[in-house]
Tab-separated table of C-alpha atoms and ligand atoms in Angstrom:
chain	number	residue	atom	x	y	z
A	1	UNK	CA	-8.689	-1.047	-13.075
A	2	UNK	CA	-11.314	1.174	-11.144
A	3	UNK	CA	-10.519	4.565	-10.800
A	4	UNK	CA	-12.015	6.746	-7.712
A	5	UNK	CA	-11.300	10.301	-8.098
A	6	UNK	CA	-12.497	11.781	-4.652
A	7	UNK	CA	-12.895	16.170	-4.147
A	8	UNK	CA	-10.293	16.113	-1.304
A	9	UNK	CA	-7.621	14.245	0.620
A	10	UNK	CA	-9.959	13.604	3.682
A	11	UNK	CA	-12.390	11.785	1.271
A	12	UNK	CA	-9.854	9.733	-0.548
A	13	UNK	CA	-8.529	8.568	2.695
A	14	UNK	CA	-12.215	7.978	4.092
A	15	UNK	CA	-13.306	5.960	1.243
A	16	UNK	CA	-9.994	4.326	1.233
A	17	UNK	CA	-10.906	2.830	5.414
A	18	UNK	CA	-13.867	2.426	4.150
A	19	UNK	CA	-13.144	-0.060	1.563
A	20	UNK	CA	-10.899	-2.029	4.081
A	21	UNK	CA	-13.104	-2.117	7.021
A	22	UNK	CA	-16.296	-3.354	4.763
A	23	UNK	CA	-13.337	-6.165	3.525
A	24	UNK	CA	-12.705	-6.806	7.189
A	25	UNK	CA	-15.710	-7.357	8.131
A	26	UNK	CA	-16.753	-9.858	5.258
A	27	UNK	CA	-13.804	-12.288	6.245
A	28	UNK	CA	-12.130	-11.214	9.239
A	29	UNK	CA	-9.689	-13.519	8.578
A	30	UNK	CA	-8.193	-11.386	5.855
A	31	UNK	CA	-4.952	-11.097	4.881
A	32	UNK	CA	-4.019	-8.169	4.631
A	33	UNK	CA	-0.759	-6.693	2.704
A	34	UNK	CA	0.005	-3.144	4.018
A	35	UNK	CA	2.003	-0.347	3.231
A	36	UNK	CA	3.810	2.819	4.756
A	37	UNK	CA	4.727	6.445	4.124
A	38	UNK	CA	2.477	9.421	4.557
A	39	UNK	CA	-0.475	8.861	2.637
A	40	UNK	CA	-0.954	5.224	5.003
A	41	UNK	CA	-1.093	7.567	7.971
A	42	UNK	CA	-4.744	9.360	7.947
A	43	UNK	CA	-6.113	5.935	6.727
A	44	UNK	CA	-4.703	3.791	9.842
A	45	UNK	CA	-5.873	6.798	12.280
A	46	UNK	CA	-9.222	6.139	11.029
A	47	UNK	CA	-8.996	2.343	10.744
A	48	UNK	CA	-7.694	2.503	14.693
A	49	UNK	CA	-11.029	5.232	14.997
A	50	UNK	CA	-13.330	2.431	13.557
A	51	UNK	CA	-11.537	-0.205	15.966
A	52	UNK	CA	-11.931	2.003	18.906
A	53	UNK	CA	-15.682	3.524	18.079
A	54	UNK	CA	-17.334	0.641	16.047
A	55	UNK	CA	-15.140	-2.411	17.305
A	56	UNK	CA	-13.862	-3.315	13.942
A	57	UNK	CA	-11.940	-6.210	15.029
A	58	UNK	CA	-8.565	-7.429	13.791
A	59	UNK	CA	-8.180	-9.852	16.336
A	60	UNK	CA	-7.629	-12.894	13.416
A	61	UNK	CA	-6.389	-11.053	10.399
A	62	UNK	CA	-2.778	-11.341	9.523
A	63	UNK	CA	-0.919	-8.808	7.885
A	64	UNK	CA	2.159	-8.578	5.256
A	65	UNK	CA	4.115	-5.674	4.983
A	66	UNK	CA	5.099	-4.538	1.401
A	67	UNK	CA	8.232	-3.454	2.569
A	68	UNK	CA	11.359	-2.971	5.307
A	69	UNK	CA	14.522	-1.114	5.385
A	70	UNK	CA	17.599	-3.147	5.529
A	71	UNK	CA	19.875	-2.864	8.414
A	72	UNK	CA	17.028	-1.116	10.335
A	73	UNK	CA	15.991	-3.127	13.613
A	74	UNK	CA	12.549	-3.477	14.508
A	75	UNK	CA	13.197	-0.389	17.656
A	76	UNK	CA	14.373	2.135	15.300
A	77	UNK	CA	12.145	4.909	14.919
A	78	UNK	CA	13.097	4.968	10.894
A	79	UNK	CA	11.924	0.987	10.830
A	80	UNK	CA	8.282	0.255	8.864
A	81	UNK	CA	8.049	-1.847	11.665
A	82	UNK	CA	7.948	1.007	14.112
A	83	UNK	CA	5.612	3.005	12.184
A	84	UNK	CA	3.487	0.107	11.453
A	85	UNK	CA	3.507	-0.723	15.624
A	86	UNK	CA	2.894	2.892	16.358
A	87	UNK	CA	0.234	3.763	13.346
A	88	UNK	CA	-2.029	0.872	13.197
A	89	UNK	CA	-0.921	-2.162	15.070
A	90	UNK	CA	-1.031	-0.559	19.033
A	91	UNK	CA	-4.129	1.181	18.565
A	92	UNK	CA	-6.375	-1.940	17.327
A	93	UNK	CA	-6.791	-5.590	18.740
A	94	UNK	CA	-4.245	-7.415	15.506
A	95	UNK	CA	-2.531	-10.093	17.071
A	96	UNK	CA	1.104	-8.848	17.059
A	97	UNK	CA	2.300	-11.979	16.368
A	98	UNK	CA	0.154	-12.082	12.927
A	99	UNK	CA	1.665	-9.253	11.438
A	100	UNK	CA	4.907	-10.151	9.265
A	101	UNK	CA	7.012	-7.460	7.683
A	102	UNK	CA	10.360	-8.470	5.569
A	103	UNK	CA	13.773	-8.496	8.273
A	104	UNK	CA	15.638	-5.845	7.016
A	105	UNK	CA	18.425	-7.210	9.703
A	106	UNK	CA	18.485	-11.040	8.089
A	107	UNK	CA	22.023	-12.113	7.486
A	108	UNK	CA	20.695	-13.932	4.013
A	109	UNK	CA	18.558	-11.587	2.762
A	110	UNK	CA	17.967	-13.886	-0.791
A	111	UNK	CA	16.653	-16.608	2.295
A	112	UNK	CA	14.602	-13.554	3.545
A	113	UNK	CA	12.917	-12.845	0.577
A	114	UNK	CA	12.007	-16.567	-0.010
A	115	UNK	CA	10.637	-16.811	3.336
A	116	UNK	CA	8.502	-14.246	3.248
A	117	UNK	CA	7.199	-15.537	-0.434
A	118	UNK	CA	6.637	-19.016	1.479
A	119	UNK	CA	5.037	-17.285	4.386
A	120	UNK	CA	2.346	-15.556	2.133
A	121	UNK	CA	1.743	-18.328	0.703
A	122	UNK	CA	1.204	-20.380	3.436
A	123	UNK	CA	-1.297	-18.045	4.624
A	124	UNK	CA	-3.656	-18.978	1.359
A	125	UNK	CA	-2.296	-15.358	-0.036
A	126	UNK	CA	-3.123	-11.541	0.188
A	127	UNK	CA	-6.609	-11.019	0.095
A	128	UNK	CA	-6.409	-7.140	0.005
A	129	UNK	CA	-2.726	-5.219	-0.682
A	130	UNK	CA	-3.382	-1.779	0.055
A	131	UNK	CA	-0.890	0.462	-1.724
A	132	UNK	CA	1.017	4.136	-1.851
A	133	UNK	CA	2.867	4.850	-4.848
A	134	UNK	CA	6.164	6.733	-4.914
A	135	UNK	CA	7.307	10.101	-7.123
A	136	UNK	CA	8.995	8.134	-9.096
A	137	UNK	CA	6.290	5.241	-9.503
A	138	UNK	CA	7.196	2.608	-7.384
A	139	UNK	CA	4.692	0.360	-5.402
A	140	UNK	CA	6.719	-1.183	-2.704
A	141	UNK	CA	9.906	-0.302	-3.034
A	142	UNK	CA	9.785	-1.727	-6.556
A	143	UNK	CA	11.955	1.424	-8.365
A	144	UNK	CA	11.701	1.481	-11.925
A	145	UNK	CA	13.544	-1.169	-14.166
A	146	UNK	CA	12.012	-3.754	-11.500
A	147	UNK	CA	11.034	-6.339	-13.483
A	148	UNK	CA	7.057	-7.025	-13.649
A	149	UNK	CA	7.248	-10.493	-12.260
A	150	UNK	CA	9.892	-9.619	-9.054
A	151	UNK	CA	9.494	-11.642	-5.836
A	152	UNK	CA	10.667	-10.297	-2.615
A	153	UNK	CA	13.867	-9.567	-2.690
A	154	UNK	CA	16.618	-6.822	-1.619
A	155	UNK	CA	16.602	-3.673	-3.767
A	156	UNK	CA	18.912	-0.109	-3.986
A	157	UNK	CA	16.592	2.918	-3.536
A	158	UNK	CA	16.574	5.161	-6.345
A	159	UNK	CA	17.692	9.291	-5.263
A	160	UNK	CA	14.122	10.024	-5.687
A	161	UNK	CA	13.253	7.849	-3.387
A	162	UNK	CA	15.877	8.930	-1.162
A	163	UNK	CA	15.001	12.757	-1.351
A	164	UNK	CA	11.041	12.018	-1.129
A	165	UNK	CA	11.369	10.171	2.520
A	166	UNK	CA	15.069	11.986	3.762
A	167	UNK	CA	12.128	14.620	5.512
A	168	UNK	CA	11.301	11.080	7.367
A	169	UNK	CA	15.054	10.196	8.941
A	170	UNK	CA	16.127	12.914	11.448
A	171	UNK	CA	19.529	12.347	9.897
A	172	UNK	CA	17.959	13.521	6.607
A	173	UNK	CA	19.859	11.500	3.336
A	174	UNK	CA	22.598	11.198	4.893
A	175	UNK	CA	21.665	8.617	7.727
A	176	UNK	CA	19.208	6.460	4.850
A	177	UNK	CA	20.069	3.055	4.502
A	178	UNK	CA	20.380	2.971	1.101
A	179	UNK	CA	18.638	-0.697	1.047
A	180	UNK	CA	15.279	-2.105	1.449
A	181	UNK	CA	13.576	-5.591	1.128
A	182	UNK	CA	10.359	-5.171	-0.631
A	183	UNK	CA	7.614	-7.708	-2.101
A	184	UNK	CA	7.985	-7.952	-5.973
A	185	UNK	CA	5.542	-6.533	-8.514
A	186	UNK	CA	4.853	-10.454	-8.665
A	187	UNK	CA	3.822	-10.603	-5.463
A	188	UNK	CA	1.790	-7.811	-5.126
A	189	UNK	CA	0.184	-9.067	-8.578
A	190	UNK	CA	-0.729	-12.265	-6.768
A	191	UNK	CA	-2.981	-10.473	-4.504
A	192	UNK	CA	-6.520	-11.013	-5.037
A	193	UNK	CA	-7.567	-7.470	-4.706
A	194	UNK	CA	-5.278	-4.178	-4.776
A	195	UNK	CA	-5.941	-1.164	-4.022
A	196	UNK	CA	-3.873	1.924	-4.121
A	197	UNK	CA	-4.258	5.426	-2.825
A	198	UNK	CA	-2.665	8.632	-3.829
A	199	UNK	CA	-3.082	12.293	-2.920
A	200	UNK	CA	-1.601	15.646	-3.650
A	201	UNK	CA	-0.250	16.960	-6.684
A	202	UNK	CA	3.188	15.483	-6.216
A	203	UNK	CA	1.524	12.494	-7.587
A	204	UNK	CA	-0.098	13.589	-10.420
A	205	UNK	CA	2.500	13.206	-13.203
A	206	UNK	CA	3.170	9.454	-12.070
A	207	UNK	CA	-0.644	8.745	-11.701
A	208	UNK	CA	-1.009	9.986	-15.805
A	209	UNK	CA	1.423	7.565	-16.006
A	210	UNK	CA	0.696	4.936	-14.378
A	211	UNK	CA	-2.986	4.816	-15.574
A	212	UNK	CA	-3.074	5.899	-19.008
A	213	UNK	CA	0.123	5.158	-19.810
A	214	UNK	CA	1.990	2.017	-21.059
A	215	UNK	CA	2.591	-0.696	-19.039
A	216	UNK	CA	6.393	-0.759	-18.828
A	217	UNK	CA	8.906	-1.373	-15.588
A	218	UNK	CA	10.060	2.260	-15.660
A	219	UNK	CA	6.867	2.971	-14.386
A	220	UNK	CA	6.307	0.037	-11.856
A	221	UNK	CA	2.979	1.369	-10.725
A	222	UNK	CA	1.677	0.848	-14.462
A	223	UNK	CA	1.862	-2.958	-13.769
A	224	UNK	CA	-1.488	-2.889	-11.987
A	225	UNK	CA	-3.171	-2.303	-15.238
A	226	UNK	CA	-2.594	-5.840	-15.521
A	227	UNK	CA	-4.325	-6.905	-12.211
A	228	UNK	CA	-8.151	-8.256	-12.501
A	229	UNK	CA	-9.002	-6.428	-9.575
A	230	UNK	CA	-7.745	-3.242	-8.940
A	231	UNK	CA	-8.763	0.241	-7.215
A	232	UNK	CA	-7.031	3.717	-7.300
A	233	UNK	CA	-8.329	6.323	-4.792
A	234	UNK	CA	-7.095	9.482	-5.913
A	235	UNK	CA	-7.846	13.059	-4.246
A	236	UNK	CA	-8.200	16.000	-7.105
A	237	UNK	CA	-4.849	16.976	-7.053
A	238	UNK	CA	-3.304	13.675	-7.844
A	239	UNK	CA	-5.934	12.873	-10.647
A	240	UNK	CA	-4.822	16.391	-11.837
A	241	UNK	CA	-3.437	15.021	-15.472
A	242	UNK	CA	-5.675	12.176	-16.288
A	243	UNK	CA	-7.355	12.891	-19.445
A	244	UNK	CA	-10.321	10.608	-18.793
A	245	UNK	CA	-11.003	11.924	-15.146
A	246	UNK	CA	-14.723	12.878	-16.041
A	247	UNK	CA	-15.142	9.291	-17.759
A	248	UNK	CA	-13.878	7.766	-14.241
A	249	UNK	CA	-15.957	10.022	-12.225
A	250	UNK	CA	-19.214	9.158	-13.925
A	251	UNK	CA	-18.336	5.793	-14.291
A	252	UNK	CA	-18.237	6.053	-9.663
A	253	UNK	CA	-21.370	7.432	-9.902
A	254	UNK	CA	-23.303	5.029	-11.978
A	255	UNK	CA	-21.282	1.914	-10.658
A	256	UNK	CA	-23.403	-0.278	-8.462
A	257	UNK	CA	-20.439	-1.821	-6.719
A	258	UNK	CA	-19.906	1.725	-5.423
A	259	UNK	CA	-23.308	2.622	-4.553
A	260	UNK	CA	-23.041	2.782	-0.368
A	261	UNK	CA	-19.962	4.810	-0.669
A	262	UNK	CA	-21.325	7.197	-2.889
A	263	UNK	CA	-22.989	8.477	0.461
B	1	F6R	C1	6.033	2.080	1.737
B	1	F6R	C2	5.563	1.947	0.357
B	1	F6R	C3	5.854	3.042	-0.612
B	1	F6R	C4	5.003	4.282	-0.301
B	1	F6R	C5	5.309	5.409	-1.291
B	1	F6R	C6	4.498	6.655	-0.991
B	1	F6R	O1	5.674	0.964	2.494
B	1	F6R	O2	4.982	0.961	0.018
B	1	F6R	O3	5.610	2.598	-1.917
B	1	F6R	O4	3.654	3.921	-0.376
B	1	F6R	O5	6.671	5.713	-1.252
B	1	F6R	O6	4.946	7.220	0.194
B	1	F6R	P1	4.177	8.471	0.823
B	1	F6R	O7	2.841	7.987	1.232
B	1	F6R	O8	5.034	8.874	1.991
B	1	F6R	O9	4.095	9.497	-0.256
C-alpha cells in the first residue's frame, strides 16, 4: 500500500486524474472500475477537462461500475447510472455502450451479480478500480461484516450509509432504497491496480483504520492492505489520525515512481 497525503482537497483530486489519465494513456484500452459519491465528482470534472483541453481519449476503454442501487432505473436522478452519464460519461468520447454498471432493476439479482463477475472477466479484468470509501469503511457498497472474498452480489445498506448519502435523494432517508448491488471485496481485490481517494475530516477516523489498523471485515476498506498494488490519495484532513503520516510523506517525496507528480 502507497500512501499519498496531499496539502488540500484540490491536490488530492488533481493527483488522483492525474494518475488515471497517465494510465489511460499507456493502454487506452483500460478497463476501468469506477466509483460514485462526492469525492468522484471534482476528479471526473477534471478527467472530462483533460478530454475536452488535451483530448484524453476514452473512445476504447470500458468501464465497470463498483456499484448500483436496486430498484433504481437507469433515468432516475438517484441512479449511479445517472450520475455516472451526467459526471463523466457525456462530457468525454467513452463509448456508452462500454460502460457496464450492476442492474439494480434485474428480476434475479444472484444472476445479476454473476453476470457482471462473467462480464469483468471477459473483459481480461480491471486494470485500474478507482475507489471512495464510506464513514463507516466500506469500498463499494461492501458494509462491514462483508466478507473479504465477496463477489457481486445484492447487499442491505447499513444507517450510516443511509444518513451519509440521504443529503443525495431529494426524498432524504425516507425515499432510499434500502438495497444496492455492489462488486465484492473479491472483486475489487482482483483488480490489478486500486486506487482510492479520500478527503475531509469525515474520513479520518476510518482512514486510521483502514491503514494502520487490522485487516478485519468490520472495516472493509482495511482489505486493501492485502492488495499488491494499491494507492490512497488522501487530502490533510482525512490523513488527520495516521500516526505514520510524516513516514508516508517522505516516503512521496523520495519515491521515484512519484517523481513527475511531485511537480
Ligand atoms: C459509490 C461508492 C462508495 C463511495 C463512498 C464515499 O459508488 O463506491 O463507496 O465511494 O460512499 O462517498 P462520498 O464520496 O460521497 O463520500
Amino acid at each position: 500500500m502507497k500512501v499519498i497525503i496531499r496539502p488540500n482537497a484540490s491536490s488530492a483530486t488533481e493527483l488522483t486524474a492525474r494518475i488515471i489519465a497517465k494510465d489511460l494513456r499507456a493502454n487506452p484500452k483500460l478497463v476501468l472500475g469506477l466509483a460514485t459519491g462526492r469525492t468522484m465528482e471534482s476528479v471526473y470534472a477534471l478527467l472530462a477537462d483533460m478530454h475536452r483541453g488535451n483530448g484524453l481519449d476514452f473512445s476504447l476503454c470500458r468501464t465497470f461500475n463498483l456499484d448500483e442501487y436496486v430498484g433504481l432505473a437507469a433515468d432516475d436522478p438517484n441512479s449511479y447510472r445517472f450520475f455516472m452519464n451526467n459526471m463523466l460519461f457525456s462530457r468525454v468520447n467513452v463509448d456508452l455502450r462500454n460502460t457496464l454498471l450492476p442492474n439494480g432493476m434485474a428480476a434475479d439479482l444472484e444472476a445479476e451479480g454473476r453476470a457482471y463477475e462473467d462480464a469483468i472477466i471477459r473483459t481480461g479484468g480491471i486494470d485500474l478500480q478507482v475507489l471512495g470509501i464510506g464513514e463507516n469503511g466500506h469500498i463499494g457498497f461492501n458494509e462491514p461484516l462483508s466478507p473479504l472474498s465477496s463477489r457481486t452480489r445484492a447487499i442491505t445498506l447499513t444507517p450510516t450509509t443511509l444518513n451519509q448519502n440521504a443529503g443525495l435523494f431529494a426524498g432524504g432517508k425516507a425515499s432510499m432504497p434500502r438495497r444496492a448491488m455492489t462488486m465484492g471485496i473479491g472483486t475489487i481485490l482482483d483488480s490489478r491496480r486500486c486506487l482510492l481517494l479520500a478527503m475531509g475530516a469525515s474520513k479520518a477516523q476510518v482512514i486510521a483504520q483502514a491503514i494502520e489498523g487490522p485487516v478485519r471485515s468490520m472495516i472493509p476498506a482495511s482489505a486493501l492492505q492485502l492488495h499488491q498494488n494499491c494507492v490512497i490519495i488522501l487530502d490533510q484532513d482525512a490523513a488527520a489520525g495516521l500516526k505514520a503520516a510524516d513516514d508516508y510523506k517522505m516516503i512521496f517525496e523520495n519515491d521515484p515512481e512519484w517523481k513527475e507528480f511531485r511537480k
